[in-house]
CSV table of C-alpha atoms and ligand atoms in Angstrom, one decimal:
chain,number,residue,atom,x,y,z
N,1,MET,CA,1.1,3.6,23.6
N,2,LYS,CA,3.2,1.0,21.7
N,3,PHE,CA,2.1,-0.2,18.3
N,4,ASN,CA,0.7,-3.6,19.3
N,5,THR,CA,-1.6,-1.8,21.8
N,6,LYS,CA,-2.5,0.9,19.3
N,7,ALA,CA,-3.5,-1.7,16.7
N,8,ILE,CA,-6.2,-2.8,19.1
N,9,HIS,CA,-7.2,0.4,21.0
N,10,GLY,CA,-5.8,3.3,19.1
N,11,GLY,CA,-8.4,6.0,18.5
N,12,GLN,CA,-11.1,3.6,19.8
N,13,HIS,CA,-13.7,3.8,22.6
N,14,HIS,CA,-16.7,1.8,23.6
N,15,GLU,CA,-20.0,2.6,21.8
N,16,GLU,CA,-21.6,5.2,24.1
N,17,HIS,CA,-25.2,4.0,24.3
N,18,THR,CA,-24.7,0.2,24.9
N,19,GLY,CA,-21.0,-0.1,25.8
N,20,ALA,CA,-20.5,-2.4,22.8
N,21,VAL,CA,-16.7,-3.1,22.6
N,22,MET,CA,-16.7,-3.3,18.8
N,23,PRO,CA,-18.4,-0.4,17.0
N,24,PRO,CA,-21.7,-1.5,15.6
N,25,VAL,CA,-22.1,-1.5,11.8
N,26,PHE,CA,-24.2,1.7,11.4
N,27,GLN,CA,-25.9,0.6,8.2
N,28,THR,CA,-27.6,3.8,7.6
N,29,SER,CA,-27.4,6.4,4.8
N,30,THR,CA,-28.8,9.3,6.8
N,31,PHE,CA,-29.3,10.6,10.4
N,32,ALA,CA,-32.4,12.3,11.9
N,33,GLN,CA,-32.1,16.0,12.8
N,34,LYS,CA,-33.6,17.9,15.7
N,35,SER,CA,-34.4,20.9,13.6
N,36,PRO,CA,-33.3,21.8,10.1
N,37,GLY,CA,-29.5,21.8,10.2
N,38,VAL,CA,-29.4,20.9,13.9
N,39,LEU,CA,-27.7,17.5,14.2
N,40,ILE,CA,-28.3,15.0,17.1
N,41,ASN,CA,-24.7,13.8,17.4
N,42,GLY,CA,-22.7,15.4,14.6
N,43,TYR,CA,-23.8,13.0,11.9
N,44,GLU,CA,-25.8,14.1,8.9
N,45,TYR,CA,-25.4,11.9,5.9
N,46,SER,CA,-23.1,8.9,5.5
N,47,ARG,CA,-21.1,10.2,2.6
N,48,GLY,CA,-19.8,12.9,4.9
N,49,ALA,CA,-19.3,10.8,7.9
N,50,ASN,CA,-20.6,7.5,9.4
N,51,PRO,CA,-19.8,6.4,12.9
N,52,THR,CA,-18.4,3.0,11.8
N,53,ARG,CA,-16.2,4.7,9.3
N,54,THR,CA,-15.2,7.3,11.9
N,55,ALA,CA,-14.0,4.5,14.2
N,56,LEU,CA,-11.9,3.1,11.4
N,57,GLU,CA,-10.6,6.5,10.4
N,58,ASN,CA,-9.5,7.2,14.0
N,59,ALA,CA,-7.7,3.9,14.2
N,60,LEU,CA,-5.9,4.7,10.9
N,61,ALA,CA,-4.7,8.0,12.2
N,62,SER,CA,-3.6,6.4,15.4
N,63,ILE,CA,-1.5,3.5,13.8
N,64,GLU,CA,0.2,5.8,11.3
N,65,ASN,CA,0.7,8.7,13.8
N,66,GLY,CA,-1.2,11.2,11.6
N,67,ALA,CA,-3.7,14.0,12.5
N,68,ARG,CA,-6.4,12.5,10.4
N,69,GLY,CA,-7.4,9.3,8.7
N,70,LEU,CA,-9.8,8.9,5.8
N,71,ALA,CA,-11.3,5.7,4.5
N,72,PHE,CA,-12.1,5.2,0.8
N,73,SER,CA,-13.9,2.7,-1.4
N,74,SER,CA,-10.6,1.5,-2.8
N,75,GLY,CA,-6.9,2.2,-2.7
N,76,LEU,CA,-7.1,3.9,-6.1
N,77,ALA,CA,-9.9,6.1,-4.8
N,78,ALA,CA,-7.6,7.2,-2.0
N,79,THR,CA,-4.8,8.0,-4.5
N,80,ASP,CA,-7.3,9.8,-6.7
N,81,CYS,CA,-8.2,12.1,-3.7
N,82,VAL,CA,-4.5,13.1,-3.4
N,83,MET,CA,-4.3,13.8,-7.1
N,84,LYS,CA,-7.3,16.2,-6.7
N,85,LEU,CA,-5.1,18.5,-4.8
N,86,LEU,CA,-3.3,19.3,-8.1
N,87,LYS,CA,-4.0,21.7,-10.9
N,88,PRO,CA,-3.0,21.7,-14.6
N,89,ASN,CA,0.7,22.5,-15.1
N,90,ASP,CA,1.6,21.1,-11.7
N,91,GLU,CA,4.3,18.4,-11.8
N,92,VAL,CA,4.6,15.1,-9.9
N,93,ILE,CA,7.8,13.2,-9.4
N,94,ALA,CA,6.9,9.5,-8.8
N,95,MET,CA,9.0,6.4,-8.2
N,96,ASP,CA,9.6,4.5,-11.4
N,97,ASP,CA,8.3,1.2,-10.0
N,98,LEU,CA,4.6,1.5,-9.0
N,99,TYR,CA,1.4,-0.6,-8.8
N,100,GLY,CA,0.1,-0.8,-12.4
N,101,GLY,CA,-3.2,0.8,-11.6
N,102,THR,CA,-1.5,3.8,-10.0
N,103,TYR,CA,0.7,4.2,-13.1
N,104,ARG,CA,-2.4,3.9,-15.3
N,105,MET,CA,-4.2,6.6,-13.3
N,106,PHE,CA,-1.3,9.0,-13.5
N,107,THR,CA,-0.5,8.5,-17.2
N,108,ARG,CA,-4.0,7.9,-18.7
N,109,ILE,CA,-6.2,10.2,-16.6
N,110,TYR,CA,-4.2,13.0,-14.8
N,111,GLN,CA,-1.6,13.4,-17.6
N,112,ASP,CA,-4.4,14.2,-20.0
N,113,MET,CA,-5.7,16.8,-17.5
N,114,GLY,CA,-2.4,18.7,-17.8
N,115,ILE,CA,-0.4,17.3,-14.9
N,116,LYS,CA,3.2,16.4,-15.8
N,117,PHE,CA,4.7,13.2,-14.4
N,118,HIS,CA,8.4,12.3,-14.0
N,119,PHE,CA,9.1,8.7,-13.1
N,120,VAL,CA,12.5,8.1,-11.5
N,121,ASP,CA,14.2,5.7,-9.2
N,122,MET,CA,14.6,7.9,-6.1
N,123,ASN,CA,17.6,6.0,-4.9
N,124,ASP,CA,19.4,8.4,-7.2
N,125,LEU,CA,18.8,11.5,-5.1
N,126,ASP,CA,20.8,13.7,-7.5
N,127,LYS,CA,18.6,12.7,-10.5
N,128,PHE,CA,15.5,13.2,-8.3
N,129,GLN,CA,16.6,16.7,-7.2
N,130,SER,CA,17.4,17.7,-10.8
N,131,LEU,CA,13.7,17.1,-11.7
N,132,ILE,CA,12.4,19.5,-9.1
N,133,ASN,CA,11.3,23.0,-10.3
N,134,GLU,CA,8.8,25.6,-9.2
N,135,ASN,CA,5.9,23.5,-10.6
N,136,THR,CA,6.7,20.4,-8.6
N,137,LYS,CA,3.8,20.0,-6.2
N,138,LEU,CA,3.9,16.3,-5.2
N,139,VAL,CA,6.4,13.5,-4.7
N,140,TRP,CA,4.9,10.0,-4.8
N,141,VAL,CA,6.6,6.8,-3.7
N,142,GLU,CA,5.9,3.2,-2.9
N,143,THR,CA,8.5,1.5,-0.6
N,144,PRO,CA,8.9,-1.4,-0.9
N,145,THR,CA,7.7,-1.0,-4.5
N,146,ASN,CA,5.2,-3.3,-6.3
N,147,PRO,CA,6.5,-5.6,-7.8
N,148,LEU,CA,10.3,-5.1,-7.7
N,149,MET,CA,10.6,-4.5,-4.0
N,150,LYS,CA,12.8,-1.4,-4.3
N,151,VAL,CA,13.2,0.5,-1.0
N,152,VAL,CA,13.8,4.3,-0.9
N,153,ASP,CA,15.0,6.4,2.0
N,154,ILE,CA,11.9,8.2,3.2
N,155,ALA,CA,13.7,10.5,5.6
N,156,ALA,CA,16.2,11.6,2.9
N,157,ILE,CA,13.4,12.4,0.4
N,158,ALA,CA,11.4,14.2,3.1
N,159,LYS,CA,14.3,16.4,3.9
N,160,ILE,CA,14.4,17.6,0.3
N,161,THR,CA,10.6,18.0,-0.1
N,162,LYS,CA,10.3,19.9,3.1
N,163,ALA,CA,13.0,22.4,2.1
N,164,LYS,CA,11.1,23.0,-1.2
N,165,ASN,CA,7.6,22.9,0.3
N,166,ILE,CA,6.5,20.0,-1.9
N,167,LEU,CA,3.9,17.5,-0.6
N,168,PHE,CA,5.4,14.0,0.0
N,169,ALA,CA,3.1,11.0,-0.2
N,170,VAL,CA,4.1,7.4,0.6
N,171,ASP,CA,2.1,4.3,-0.5
N,172,ASN,CA,2.8,2.2,2.6
N,173,THR,CA,0.7,-0.8,1.4
N,174,PHE,CA,3.5,-3.3,1.3
N,175,ALA,CA,5.2,-2.4,4.5
N,176,THR,CA,2.2,-1.5,6.7
N,177,PRO,CA,2.6,0.7,9.8
N,178,TYR,CA,3.7,-2.3,11.8
N,179,LEU,CA,7.0,-2.3,9.8
N,180,GLN,CA,7.3,1.3,8.7
N,181,ARG,CA,5.8,4.7,9.7
N,182,PRO,CA,6.4,7.2,6.9
N,183,ILE,CA,4.9,10.2,8.8
N,184,ASP,CA,7.4,9.7,11.6
N,185,LEU,CA,10.1,9.8,8.9
N,186,GLY,CA,8.9,13.1,7.5
N,187,ALA,CA,6.2,12.2,4.9
N,188,ASP,CA,3.0,14.4,4.7
N,189,ILE,CA,0.5,11.8,3.5
N,190,VAL,CA,0.4,8.0,3.8
N,191,MET,CA,-1.7,6.0,1.4
N,192,HIS,CA,-2.9,2.4,1.7
N,193,SER,CA,-4.6,-0.1,-0.4
N,194,ALA,CA,-6.5,-1.3,2.8
N,195,THR,CA,-7.6,-4.2,0.6
N,196,LYS,CA,-4.3,-5.7,1.5
N,197,TYR,CA,-2.6,-6.1,4.9
N,198,LEU,CA,-4.9,-3.7,6.8
N,199,GLY,CA,-8.0,-5.7,5.9
N,200,GLY,CA,-5.9,-8.8,5.9
N,201,HIS,CA,-8.4,-11.4,4.8
N,202,SER,CA,-9.0,-10.8,1.1
N,203,ASP,CA,-12.7,-10.0,1.7
N,204,VAL,CA,-12.9,-6.2,1.1
N,205,ILE,CA,-11.8,-3.5,-1.3
N,206,ALA,CA,-10.8,-0.4,0.6
N,207,GLY,CA,-8.3,2.5,0.7
N,208,ALA,CA,-6.9,4.8,3.3
N,209,LEU,CA,-5.2,8.2,3.6
N,210,ILE,CA,-3.5,9.3,6.7
N,211,ILE,CA,-2.6,13.0,6.8
N,212,LYS,CA,0.1,14.4,9.1
N,213,ASP,CA,-1.3,17.9,9.3
N,214,ALA,CA,-4.8,18.6,10.6
N,215,GLU,CA,-5.5,21.5,8.2
N,216,LEU,CA,-4.6,19.5,5.1
N,217,GLY,CA,-6.6,16.6,6.6
N,218,ASP,CA,-9.7,18.9,6.7
N,219,LYS,CA,-9.1,19.9,3.0
N,220,MET,CA,-8.8,16.2,2.0
N,221,HIS,CA,-11.9,15.3,4.0
N,222,PHE,CA,-13.7,18.0,2.0
N,223,LEU,CA,-12.4,16.5,-1.3
N,224,GLN,CA,-13.6,13.0,-0.1
N,225,PHE,CA,-17.0,14.3,0.9
N,226,ALA,CA,-17.5,16.4,-2.2
N,227,THR,CA,-16.4,13.7,-4.7
N,228,GLY,CA,-17.9,10.7,-2.8
N,229,ALA,CA,-15.6,7.6,-3.0
N,230,THR,CA,-16.1,6.8,0.7
N,231,LEU,CA,-16.0,3.4,2.4
N,232,GLY,CA,-19.3,1.8,3.4
N,233,PRO,CA,-20.0,0.9,7.1
N,234,GLN,CA,-19.8,-2.9,6.6
N,235,ASP,CA,-16.4,-2.7,4.8
N,236,SER,CA,-15.2,-0.1,7.4
N,237,TYR,CA,-16.0,-2.7,10.1
N,238,LEU,CA,-14.0,-5.4,8.3
N,239,VAL,CA,-10.9,-3.2,7.9
N,240,LEU,CA,-11.1,-2.1,11.5
N,241,ARG,CA,-11.3,-5.8,12.6
N,242,GLY,CA,-8.4,-6.6,10.4
N,243,ILE,CA,-6.2,-3.8,12.0
N,244,LYS,CA,-6.7,-5.4,15.4
N,245,THR,CA,-4.5,-8.4,14.4
N,246,LEU,CA,-2.2,-6.5,12.0
N,247,HIS,CA,0.9,-6.8,14.2
N,248,LEU,CA,0.5,-10.6,14.7
N,249,ARG,CA,-0.2,-11.2,11.0
N,250,VAL,CA,2.6,-9.0,9.6
N,251,GLN,CA,5.1,-10.6,12.0
N,252,ARG,CA,4.3,-14.1,10.6
N,253,HIS,CA,4.1,-12.8,7.0
N,254,SER,CA,7.6,-11.4,7.5
N,255,GLU,CA,9.0,-14.6,9.1
N,256,ASN,CA,7.5,-16.7,6.2
N,257,GLY,CA,8.6,-14.1,3.6
N,258,GLN,CA,12.2,-14.2,4.8
N,259,LYS,CA,12.2,-18.1,4.8
N,260,VAL,CA,10.7,-18.3,1.3
N,261,ALA,CA,13.2,-15.6,0.0
N,262,GLU,CA,16.2,-17.4,1.5
N,263,TYR,CA,15.0,-20.7,0.0
N,264,LEU,CA,14.5,-19.1,-3.5
N,265,ALA,CA,17.9,-17.4,-3.3
N,266,LYS,CA,19.5,-20.9,-3.1
N,267,HIS,CA,17.4,-22.6,-5.7
N,268,PRO,CA,19.2,-23.7,-8.9
N,269,LYS,CA,16.3,-22.6,-11.2
N,270,VAL,CA,16.1,-19.1,-9.8
N,271,ALA,CA,18.0,-16.2,-11.3
N,272,LYS,CA,17.2,-13.2,-9.0
N,273,VAL,CA,15.2,-12.8,-5.8
N,274,TYR,CA,13.7,-9.4,-4.9
N,275,TYR,CA,13.3,-9.2,-1.1
N,276,PRO,CA,14.6,-6.3,1.1
N,277,GLY,CA,15.4,-8.7,3.9
N,278,LEU,CA,18.2,-10.4,1.9
N,279,GLU,CA,21.6,-9.0,2.6
N,280,ASN,CA,22.4,-8.7,-1.1
N,281,HIS,CA,19.3,-6.6,-1.8
N,282,PRO,CA,20.7,-3.3,-3.1
N,283,ASN,CA,18.6,-1.3,-0.6
N,284,HIS,CA,19.0,-3.7,2.4
N,285,ASP,CA,20.7,-1.1,4.5
N,286,ILE,CA,18.0,1.5,4.1
N,287,ALA,CA,15.3,-1.2,4.7
N,288,LYS,CA,17.1,-2.1,7.9
N,289,LYS,CA,17.2,1.5,9.0
N,290,GLN,CA,13.6,2.5,8.2
N,291,MET,CA,11.7,-0.8,8.7
N,292,SER,CA,11.4,-2.4,12.1
N,293,GLY,CA,13.7,-5.3,11.7
N,294,GLN,CA,11.4,-7.4,9.5
N,295,PHE,CA,10.7,-7.0,5.8
N,296,GLY,CA,7.2,-8.2,5.0
N,297,GLY,CA,5.6,-11.0,3.1
N,298,MET,CA,6.1,-9.9,-0.5
N,299,VAL,CA,8.8,-11.7,-2.6
N,300,SER,CA,9.4,-11.5,-6.3
N,301,PHE,CA,11.8,-13.7,-8.4
N,302,THR,CA,12.9,-14.5,-11.9
N,303,PHE,CA,14.0,-17.8,-13.6
N,304,LYS,CA,17.5,-18.7,-14.7
N,305,SER,CA,15.9,-19.8,-18.0
N,306,GLY,CA,14.5,-16.3,-18.5
N,307,ALA,CA,11.5,-18.0,-20.0
N,308,LYS,CA,7.9,-16.7,-19.7
N,309,ALA,CA,6.7,-20.3,-20.2
N,310,ASP,CA,8.5,-21.4,-17.1
N,311,ALA,CA,6.9,-18.7,-15.0
N,312,ILE,CA,3.4,-19.6,-16.4
N,313,LYS,CA,3.9,-23.3,-15.8
N,314,PHE,CA,5.2,-22.7,-12.3
N,315,LEU,CA,2.1,-20.5,-11.5
N,316,GLU,CA,-0.3,-23.1,-12.9
N,317,ASP,CA,1.3,-25.9,-10.8
N,318,LEU,CA,1.2,-24.2,-7.4
N,319,LYS,CA,-1.3,-25.9,-5.1
N,320,VAL,CA,-1.2,-24.1,-1.7
N,321,PHE,CA,-0.5,-20.7,-3.3
N,322,THR,CA,-3.5,-19.4,-5.3
N,323,LEU,CA,-2.9,-17.8,-8.6
N,324,ALA,CA,-4.7,-14.4,-8.2
N,325,GLU,CA,-4.2,-10.7,-8.2
N,326,SER,CA,-3.9,-8.9,-4.9
N,327,LEU,CA,-1.8,-9.6,-1.8
N,328,GLY,CA,-1.6,-9.2,2.0
N,329,GLY,CA,-4.3,-11.7,2.9
N,330,VAL,CA,-3.7,-14.5,5.3
N,331,GLU,CA,-3.5,-17.0,2.4
N,332,SER,CA,-0.6,-17.1,0.0
N,333,LEU,CA,-1.1,-15.8,-3.5
N,334,ALA,CA,1.0,-15.8,-6.6
N,335,ASN,CA,0.9,-13.4,-9.5
N,336,HIS,CA,2.5,-12.8,-12.9
N,337,PRO,CA,2.9,-9.0,-13.0
N,338,ALA,CA,3.5,-8.6,-16.7
N,339,LEU,CA,0.2,-10.5,-17.6
N,340,MET,CA,-1.8,-9.5,-14.5
N,341,THR,CA,-1.3,-6.6,-12.1
N,342,HIS,CA,1.1,-4.6,-14.2
N,343,ALA,CA,-0.4,-5.3,-17.7
N,344,SER,CA,-1.5,-1.7,-18.0
N,345,ILE,CA,2.1,-0.5,-18.1
N,346,PRO,CA,3.2,-0.5,-21.8
N,347,GLU,CA,5.6,-3.4,-22.5
N,348,PRO,CA,8.7,-1.2,-23.4
N,349,LYS,CA,8.3,0.7,-20.1
N,350,ARG,CA,7.9,-2.7,-18.2
N,351,LYS,CA,11.1,-4.0,-19.8
N,352,GLU,CA,12.9,-0.7,-19.0
N,353,ILE,CA,12.2,-0.9,-15.3
N,354,GLY,CA,12.7,-4.7,-15.0
N,355,ILE,CA,9.2,-6.2,-15.0
N,356,THR,CA,10.2,-9.1,-17.2
N,357,ASP,CA,8.0,-11.9,-18.6
N,358,ASP,CA,9.7,-14.4,-16.2
N,359,LEU,CA,9.0,-12.3,-13.1
N,360,VAL,CA,6.8,-14.0,-10.5
N,361,ARG,CA,5.4,-12.2,-7.4
N,362,LEU,CA,4.5,-14.1,-4.3
N,363,SER,CA,2.3,-12.7,-1.4
N,364,VAL,CA,3.5,-15.1,1.3
N,365,GLY,CA,0.7,-15.8,3.7
N,366,ILE,CA,0.7,-17.0,7.3
N,367,GLU,CA,0.4,-20.7,6.6
N,368,ASP,CA,3.2,-23.1,7.8
N,369,ALA,CA,6.4,-22.0,6.0
N,370,ASP,CA,7.4,-25.7,5.3
N,371,ASP,CA,4.1,-26.2,3.4
N,372,LEU,CA,4.7,-23.1,1.4
N,373,ILE,CA,8.3,-24.1,0.5
N,374,ASN,CA,7.2,-27.6,-0.4
N,375,ASP,CA,4.5,-26.2,-2.6
N,376,ILE,CA,7.1,-24.0,-4.4
N,377,GLU,CA,9.5,-27.0,-4.7
N,378,GLN,CA,6.8,-29.3,-6.3
N,379,ALA,CA,5.9,-26.5,-8.8
N,380,PHE,CA,9.5,-26.1,-9.8
N,381,SER,CA,9.9,-29.8,-10.4
M,1,LIG,O1,-6.8,-2.3,-5.5
M,1,LIG,P1,-7.0,-1.1,-4.7
M,1,LIG,O2,-7.5,-1.3,-3.3
M,1,LIG,O3,-7.7,0.0,-5.4
M,1,LIG,O4,-5.5,-0.6,-4.4
M,1,LIG,C1,-4.6,-0.2,-5.4
M,1,LIG,C2,-3.2,-0.4,-5.0
M,1,LIG,C3,-2.4,0.7,-4.6
M,1,LIG,N1,-1.1,0.6,-4.2
M,1,LIG,C4,-0.5,-0.6,-4.2
M,1,LIG,C5,0.9,-0.7,-3.7
M,1,LIG,C6,-1.2,-1.8,-4.6
M,1,LIG,O5,-0.6,-3.0,-4.5
M,1,LIG,C7,-2.6,-1.6,-5.0
M,1,LIG,C8,-3.3,-2.8,-5.5
M,1,LIG,N2,-2.5,-3.9,-5.9
M,1,LIG,C9,-3.0,-5.1,-6.4
M,1,LIG,C10,-4.3,-5.4,-6.6
M,1,LIG,C11,-1.9,-6.0,-6.8
M,1,LIG,O6,-2.2,-7.3,-6.9
M,1,LIG,O7,-0.8,-5.6,-6.9
């Protein structure tokens, strides 16, 4: 099945009692049993499994080509489940540019529990390899990264992690499986903030893991069940409904993203545009190779003035774009990473990786591109 068909049918079947085409929202915490421990249809208690969540989890496994999908109460809950595979003294090599909340979890929770983190730009494969030792258990990347839109070569990293028996997880939130399928490129685990493009309508907080190997999938399902950060049935339904239009939405997000990036690249007030679809993006060739010919709806840029005040005034003056955290919904959003989504990264570290005070991040929605560009123009002027 091709992706556009899988987005709608992958892992899905009609509800068996009524033939309902969409899975009902099984708003129940528990399931009747025939005799103690003898289940009617495999379901016992909704923390372990719920039929609406199962429908979503099957769809997730299908669109990312994994053996198992798991749905969580947030993206960070999904990341947390991966971290629970680790033990004190284990080491993690992570991309240097990450969502601020992921960085916060790694450095303020798991570092204190004895796990060691190395943050590195994995475009430098020699530097990356020099950090690997016998304690290295996990490699974690976002690609494209939040908010600097760096792209890393998933297949090249997978070759190295496979040879050393290290787990390789890819946060595929920005790309979505419509544009990029990390498991096909050699990754072991795909993570999503399903709050973003998978849900697609800014009406749900949700997370997802898709695991390549069935045995590891079972282990991670145990962790999910035993620790409890599962997605409720109503929210599972919303994400499943979102996935059914993922291909159409991401296509338009990408068309609009490319137009906005090209417009910004020519604007006299703009210093630098971060978008992997631009030919002068340092990782454009890798992006072309591993993404499916489009580059998504996320665009960041800085001001020629370098002034924080210019970025703030610009954000205050937008009218079609809404100033808000998050991304990946049908509507366009704008964000100031240093003051908002990445404020939990200490300032010196932010400066070191390039999250400057004049950096603005746009989540380009699926409105008319002319209206979005006119909005940006009026905010600049
Ligand atoms: O917010 P939550 O669903 O828990 O997902 C966390 C997360 C993980 N990974 C990436 C790449 C993300 O962008 C996020 C959440 N990001 C935002 C809220 C934001 O505005 O960047």
